[in-house]
Amino acid sequence: MRVERLRTLHRIEPVGIDQVPEFSWCISSPERDTLQTSYRITVEDGDRTVWDTGLVASESQSFVEYSGSPLRSRTRYRWAVTVEDNHGNTDTASAGFETAFLDTAWTARWVESTIPRPAAESWGHGTQPPAVEFLRNFAVHHPIRSARLYATALGVYRLTLNGLRPDDRELAPEFSVYRRRLYYQTYDVTAQLREGANTLSMYVGDGWYFCPVTRPLSYELRELPAVLFQLELEYENNLTETVFSDGSEICRTGPVRSSDLYWGERFDARASFDDPRPVKIVDLGYGNLVAQPIDPVRPVALVPAVVTYTSPEGDLIVDFGQIVAGRSRVKIDAPPGTEITLEHFEVTTADGGYFNSMIAGQKDVYVSDGARREYEPLFTFHGFRYIRVSGLPSVSKDDFTAVVLTTPKECTGTFESSDPRLNRLHENILWSQRNNMMSIPTDCPTREKAGFTGDIQIYVPAAFVNEDMTSFLSAWLRNLSAEQRADGVVPMTVPFTNLYERLSLRTSEQFGGEGVTGIAGWSDAAVIVPWEMYRATGNTLVLREAFSSMKSWCDSIIATARNRRGPGGLPEELDRYLWNTGFHFGEWLIPSRKQEEGDFEVTRESSAYVAPFFGYRSVRLLADVADVLGRVDDRDFYAAQAARMKDAIQQVFMTGDELPTELMGGYVLAFAFDLVPADRRDPYAAKLVQLIEENGGLLDTGFLTTPYLLDVLVEIGRADLAVELLWETRQPSWLYQVDMGATAIWESWDAMSLDGTPAISSFDHYAFGCVDDWICREVAGIQATIAGYKHTVIAPRTDTRLTSCARTLLTEFGELAVRWTGDRLEITVPCNTTATVLWNGQRHEIGSGRYSF
Ligand code: RAM
């Protein structure tokens, strides 16, 4: 038996943490039926043991929270865990982590640029001011044993010491709710420093902080780039020294003439750095500084261009063969003054021409100084498969590489079946997931790059079967609660930015005039995201941490239902339990309900059921969360609330044999949320099937209901229909996209017509990729019956269209694997878990190990 895969806060050897750590590990063994019987954890800081759990008789092996003596700032710790199993084997493994600032006050001062910056009046390419470099010279007095730099900025920055980068992170300090949670980064800079004179540079671009779209509307931010850094030196001779930003820095502008996250960057290779100017010390406080809680955004893959061609319009187009999020890296050798434009886009017109449906141009401009160089922009990113190149007479594919940027996470799954289209669908889902995890979960890496709460709410279960989302989503949830209003309202995006605050105010005028209100299925992310995290991993810490945010959101639903009268003159005793006012996106992007740009009238129809049903769903889940946490009073209170909401829904919507809607989604949610009265199950099931049949056997569901559609069909005994929808190739369907050459998941079902004409849409949205979770549970047959896969039912749904299917899933307990070929099933059940296998009409109760049936 081996102890392995040690994680601290679900990260590998994190450096620079300021949270109480939780520890996780896996065990593996060639012996079957292995269970952990006990563990013992010790934590040391070099010479002292700061925590020793002693022998703990327990099967827990994830989310074991540290509770030793208080941890100290800027200290390296090692923890070791010794495990014993039920066969009498023991093993020990160890891992490390390092704290950042826990109690110590910063000595560094914030220093701000003094270079005047015009307010960005018009938003477009090249309208934003140049990036600002902050420079500081300092001396290192003795040979160095170890050096740590803690730094952050307003804007996004690139750090170098003596011209060397300590790591390959990008876009630091990343995107967060800056007024409450601005991340600082920890760097090991031992290797970049030298005895004698040294120079530190932080080159700061606009990033999210200054971008007019991503700046918040309702509170003030600073207007000039600023940095904060503190370098802690430990010399070989045991002396220590601190070098920190203190106003002795200078600032200047250089070749990055302008950069915007959406529009792109302008880089003038001819421009040298201007004359330096002094900086200004400003007091911004330290209260919002948080050690970066997630692994940094960095390049994770390089995708070479596959072909270049000239479009019918005469444009030079470079094709990377795959939609990615990141940047292009281009070798350029052009006469001085040549201006080269690189316009990034996702799909072409039907005849291969340039097509951009985005608000902004995603355009990088490079002005040559005559030298041969490799250019990659510094402070922007794009979503793209193609680039249109202008300014060069010809292009060669060997000069172009796409650099894929993302927040890296541990891969937790693989899928391979005998059907290449299903495999490609899975690949596309993975790409959309990767392309939309740039420090926060986003809707798309192109048009909006926004932390839409609804999109991730829909997608969490699928995200977990592909990547370990724990640290990433825990960090995002902290942003969510930082952005949540005192009255509990959770906005449509987290962070909540200028664009969306305006949109919320505008829609509010049209839908009740109550200002920014919660949005069904979007704001509910406050409850559903932590709940699904718990279901995927057994993580109760996230439930505990998010509990007050969940509760305050549910209280806001309950208060809104009680205080605002909905439409239709319903009796007050029912209406007060229905969330049926305010603006909602409804199901969003239902294929049969065409929506014009900026017109939300069409969303009213599905909002009629989406809001009360999701309101109930959140309150009911909160009662379940309280139950898991042992909060009996809360459980009883919210369970009673939920019961009244359900009763009101049934009395208002479910008195007849049909729901008051002609949309499939109403039926889907009614079943999925267990709202259907016993005597209505048959007629509702029949009606749902009828709606699908009348629609030519095609789905007609939007964002909020598609994740439940196939499960509901299974539940009502029509698994055959669910399988048909999965394999459907006419539009709208998943495989239609694949057949049309999609390389990521489309935002809307109708993003491209059969002749290849693209619509105004994004081609890289993970939401409809939610089906990956269903494929994992139903086609591969891996269904957790206890949160975190402590017990799993393995029941593949074999299908005549497939001759084989293999799925792996790295659970908290280790790898679970299912492979079926014909009527042969091979499985691996991780240690410390059990499984029920249903195969060939037989049932087997098994423990860990490898089996074949
Ligand atoms: C779109 C976004 C996102 C969706 C919202 C409602 O513009 O791309 O996917 O959640 O609107």
mmCIF file of C-alpha atoms in Angstrom, residues 112-259:
data_model
loop_
_atom_site.group_PDB
_atom_site.id
_atom_site.type_symbol
_atom_site.label_atom_id
_atom_site.label_comp_id
_atom_site.label_asym_id
_atom_site.label_seq_id
_atom_site.Cartn_x
_atom_site.Cartn_y
_atom_site.Cartn_z
ATOM 1 C CA GLU A 112 1.926 54.984 -8.002
ATOM 2 C CA SER A 113 2.932 56.184 -11.438
ATOM 3 C CA THR A 114 3.157 59.958 -11.948
ATOM 4 C CA ILE A 115 2.831 59.696 -15.720
ATOM 5 C CA PRO A 116 -0.404 61.466 -16.639
ATOM 6 C CA ARG A 117 -3.056 59.186 -18.089
ATOM 7 C CA PRO A 118 -5.979 60.531 -20.010
ATOM 8 C CA ALA A 119 -9.254 58.940 -18.972
ATOM 9 C CA ALA A 120 -10.225 56.296 -21.520
ATOM 10 C CA GLU A 121 -13.002 58.133 -23.299
ATOM 11 C CA SER A 122 -13.634 55.915 -26.231
ATOM 12 C CA TRP A 123 -13.025 52.264 -25.915
ATOM 13 C CA GLY A 124 -11.287 50.808 -28.904
ATOM 14 C CA HIS A 125 -7.998 49.610 -30.216
ATOM 15 C CA GLY A 126 -5.041 51.676 -29.168
ATOM 16 C CA THR A 127 -7.026 54.148 -27.093
ATOM 17 C CA GLN A 128 -5.584 53.001 -23.810
ATOM 18 C CA PRO A 129 -2.388 54.520 -22.485
ATOM 19 C CA PRO A 130 1.021 52.844 -22.615
ATOM 20 C CA ALA A 131 2.082 50.253 -20.063
ATOM 21 C CA VAL A 132 4.236 51.646 -17.248
ATOM 22 C CA GLU A 133 7.463 50.116 -16.049
ATOM 23 C CA PHE A 134 8.427 50.562 -12.390
ATOM 24 C CA LEU A 135 12.133 50.159 -11.741
ATOM 25 C CA ARG A 136 14.107 49.868 -8.575
ATOM 26 C CA ASN A 137 17.853 49.453 -8.122
ATOM 27 C CA PHE A 138 19.119 47.887 -4.927
ATOM 28 C CA ALA A 139 22.174 46.179 -3.530
ATOM 29 C CA VAL A 140 22.544 42.631 -2.280
ATOM 30 C CA HIS A 141 25.223 42.697 0.380
ATOM 31 C CA HIS A 142 26.162 39.058 0.933
ATOM 32 C CA PRO A 143 25.788 35.703 -0.756
ATOM 33 C CA ILE A 144 22.121 34.694 -0.697
ATOM 34 C CA ARG A 145 20.690 31.557 0.812
ATOM 35 C CA SER A 146 17.112 32.294 -0.061
ATOM 36 C CA ALA A 147 15.057 35.187 -1.343
ATOM 37 C CA ARG A 148 11.317 35.661 -1.565
ATOM 38 C CA LEU A 149 9.531 38.475 -3.280
ATOM 39 C CA TYR A 150 5.929 39.376 -2.465
ATOM 40 C CA ALA A 151 4.384 41.653 -5.050
ATOM 41 C CA THR A 152 1.185 42.914 -6.559
ATOM 42 C CA ALA A 153 -0.049 45.748 -8.719
ATOM 43 C CA LEU A 154 -3.020 47.733 -9.908
ATOM 44 C CA GLY A 155 -3.138 46.551 -13.503
ATOM 45 C CA VAL A 156 -1.422 43.361 -14.656
ATOM 46 C CA TYR A 157 2.313 43.078 -14.382
ATOM 47 C CA ARG A 158 5.344 41.164 -15.487
ATOM 48 C CA LEU A 159 8.179 40.889 -12.998
ATOM 49 C CA THR A 160 11.859 40.643 -13.859
ATOM 50 C CA LEU A 161 14.973 40.752 -11.728
ATOM 51 C CA ASN A 162 18.096 41.690 -13.602
ATOM 52 C CA GLY A 163 16.135 40.989 -16.765
ATOM 53 C CA LEU A 164 15.225 37.448 -15.672
ATOM 54 C CA ARG A 165 11.749 36.149 -14.990
ATOM 55 C CA PRO A 166 11.428 33.997 -11.868
ATOM 56 C CA ASP A 167 8.566 31.965 -13.363
ATOM 57 C CA ASP A 168 6.294 31.830 -16.390
ATOM 58 C CA ARG A 169 3.116 33.181 -14.827
ATOM 59 C CA GLU A 170 1.030 35.647 -16.823
ATOM 60 C CA LEU A 171 -1.437 38.400 -16.062
ATOM 61 C CA ALA A 172 -0.610 38.670 -12.346
ATOM 62 C CA PRO A 173 -2.271 39.629 -10.031
ATOM 63 C CA GLU A 174 -5.154 38.127 -12.040
ATOM 64 C CA PHE A 175 -8.849 38.907 -11.750
ATOM 65 C CA SER A 176 -10.659 39.232 -8.447
ATOM 66 C CA VAL A 177 -12.930 41.578 -6.530
ATOM 67 C CA TYR A 178 -10.104 44.041 -6.072
ATOM 68 C CA ARG A 179 -11.540 46.232 -3.361
ATOM 69 C CA ARG A 180 -11.912 43.218 -1.082
ATOM 70 C CA ARG A 181 -9.477 40.632 -2.432
ATOM 71 C CA LEU A 182 -6.447 41.755 -4.383
ATOM 72 C CA TYR A 183 -4.042 38.844 -4.776
ATOM 73 C CA TYR A 184 -0.358 39.224 -4.138
ATOM 74 C CA GLN A 185 2.143 36.787 -5.598
ATOM 75 C CA THR A 186 5.024 35.004 -3.909
ATOM 76 C CA TYR A 187 8.178 34.397 -5.942
ATOM 77 C CA ASP A 188 11.281 32.429 -5.155
ATOM 78 C CA VAL A 189 13.852 34.803 -6.625
ATOM 79 C CA THR A 190 16.970 33.213 -5.162
ATOM 80 C CA ALA A 191 18.286 32.301 -8.593
ATOM 81 C CA GLN A 192 17.701 35.704 -10.201
ATOM 82 C CA LEU A 193 19.621 37.811 -7.690
ATOM 83 C CA ARG A 194 23.362 38.342 -7.397
ATOM 84 C CA GLU A 195 25.649 39.935 -4.904
ATOM 85 C CA GLY A 196 26.106 43.615 -5.712
ATOM 86 C CA ALA A 197 23.849 45.771 -7.859
ATOM 87 C CA ASN A 198 20.423 44.445 -8.843
ATOM 88 C CA THR A 199 17.429 45.824 -10.684
ATOM 89 C CA LEU A 200 13.818 44.935 -10.130
ATOM 90 C CA SER A 201 11.277 45.731 -12.819
ATOM 91 C CA MET A 202 7.513 45.490 -12.756
ATOM 92 C CA TYR A 203 6.034 46.268 -16.154
ATOM 93 C CA VAL A 204 2.355 47.083 -15.667
ATOM 94 C CA GLY A 205 -0.365 46.954 -18.313
ATOM 95 C CA ASP A 206 -4.015 47.887 -17.902
ATOM 96 C CA GLY A 207 -5.361 44.388 -17.322
ATOM 97 C CA TRP A 208 -8.756 44.071 -15.677
ATOM 98 C CA TYR A 209 -8.172 46.863 -13.199
ATOM 99 C CA PHE A 210 -8.109 49.717 -15.710
ATOM 100 C CA CYS A 211 -10.111 48.216 -18.555
ATOM 101 C CA PRO A 212 -13.300 50.280 -18.903
ATOM 102 C CA VAL A 213 -15.365 47.091 -19.304
ATOM 103 C CA THR A 214 -14.021 45.174 -16.330
ATOM 104 C CA ARG A 215 -13.759 48.104 -13.936
ATOM 105 C CA PRO A 216 -16.599 48.167 -11.488
ATOM 106 C CA LEU A 217 -19.212 50.880 -11.880
ATOM 107 C CA SER A 218 -20.398 51.457 -8.365
ATOM 108 C CA TYR A 219 -17.248 52.220 -6.471
ATOM 109 C CA GLU A 220 -14.084 54.174 -7.009
ATOM 110 C CA LEU A 221 -10.820 52.712 -8.178
ATOM 111 C CA ARG A 222 -7.489 54.448 -8.539
ATOM 112 C CA GLU A 223 -6.712 56.053 -11.863
ATOM 113 C CA LEU A 224 -2.986 55.335 -12.151
ATOM 114 C CA PRO A 225 -1.003 52.094 -12.209
ATOM 115 C CA ALA A 226 0.700 51.271 -8.921
ATOM 116 C CA VAL A 227 2.856 48.528 -7.454
ATOM 117 C CA LEU A 228 3.713 47.073 -4.089
ATOM 118 C CA PHE A 229 6.647 44.743 -3.468
ATOM 119 C CA GLN A 230 8.615 43.411 -0.581
ATOM 120 C CA LEU A 231 11.778 41.376 -1.040
ATOM 121 C CA GLU A 232 12.921 39.301 1.909
ATOM 122 C CA LEU A 233 16.594 38.284 1.695
ATOM 123 C CA GLU A 234 18.195 35.613 3.787
ATOM 124 C CA TYR A 235 21.960 35.568 3.526
ATOM 125 C CA GLU A 236 24.290 32.618 3.895
ATOM 126 C CA ASN A 237 25.696 34.319 6.988
ATOM 127 C CA ASN A 238 22.220 34.236 8.595
ATOM 128 C CA LEU A 239 21.706 37.983 8.272
ATOM 129 C CA THR A 240 18.428 39.084 6.765
ATOM 130 C CA GLU A 241 17.462 42.166 4.869
ATOM 131 C CA THR A 242 14.236 43.553 3.430
ATOM 132 C CA VAL A 243 14.022 45.626 0.275
ATOM 133 C CA PHE A 244 10.612 47.090 -0.379
ATOM 134 C CA SER A 245 8.799 49.628 -2.483
ATOM 135 C CA ASP A 246 9.342 52.893 -0.648
ATOM 136 C CA GLY A 247 9.096 55.705 -3.183
ATOM 137 C CA SER A 248 12.681 55.453 -4.418
ATOM 138 C CA GLU A 249 11.463 53.706 -7.596
ATOM 139 C CA ILE A 250 11.159 55.371 -10.965
ATOM 140 C CA CYS A 251 8.557 54.828 -13.649
ATOM 141 C CA ARG A 252 8.610 55.179 -17.435
ATOM 142 C CA THR A 253 6.790 54.027 -20.538
ATOM 143 C CA GLY A 254 8.203 51.836 -23.282
ATOM 144 C CA PRO A 255 7.294 49.759 -26.325
ATOM 145 C CA VAL A 256 3.868 48.554 -25.103
ATOM 146 C CA ARG A 257 2.032 51.617 -26.389
ATOM 147 C CA SER A 258 -1.385 50.401 -25.419
ATOM 148 C CA SER A 259 -3.012 47.208 -24.323
#
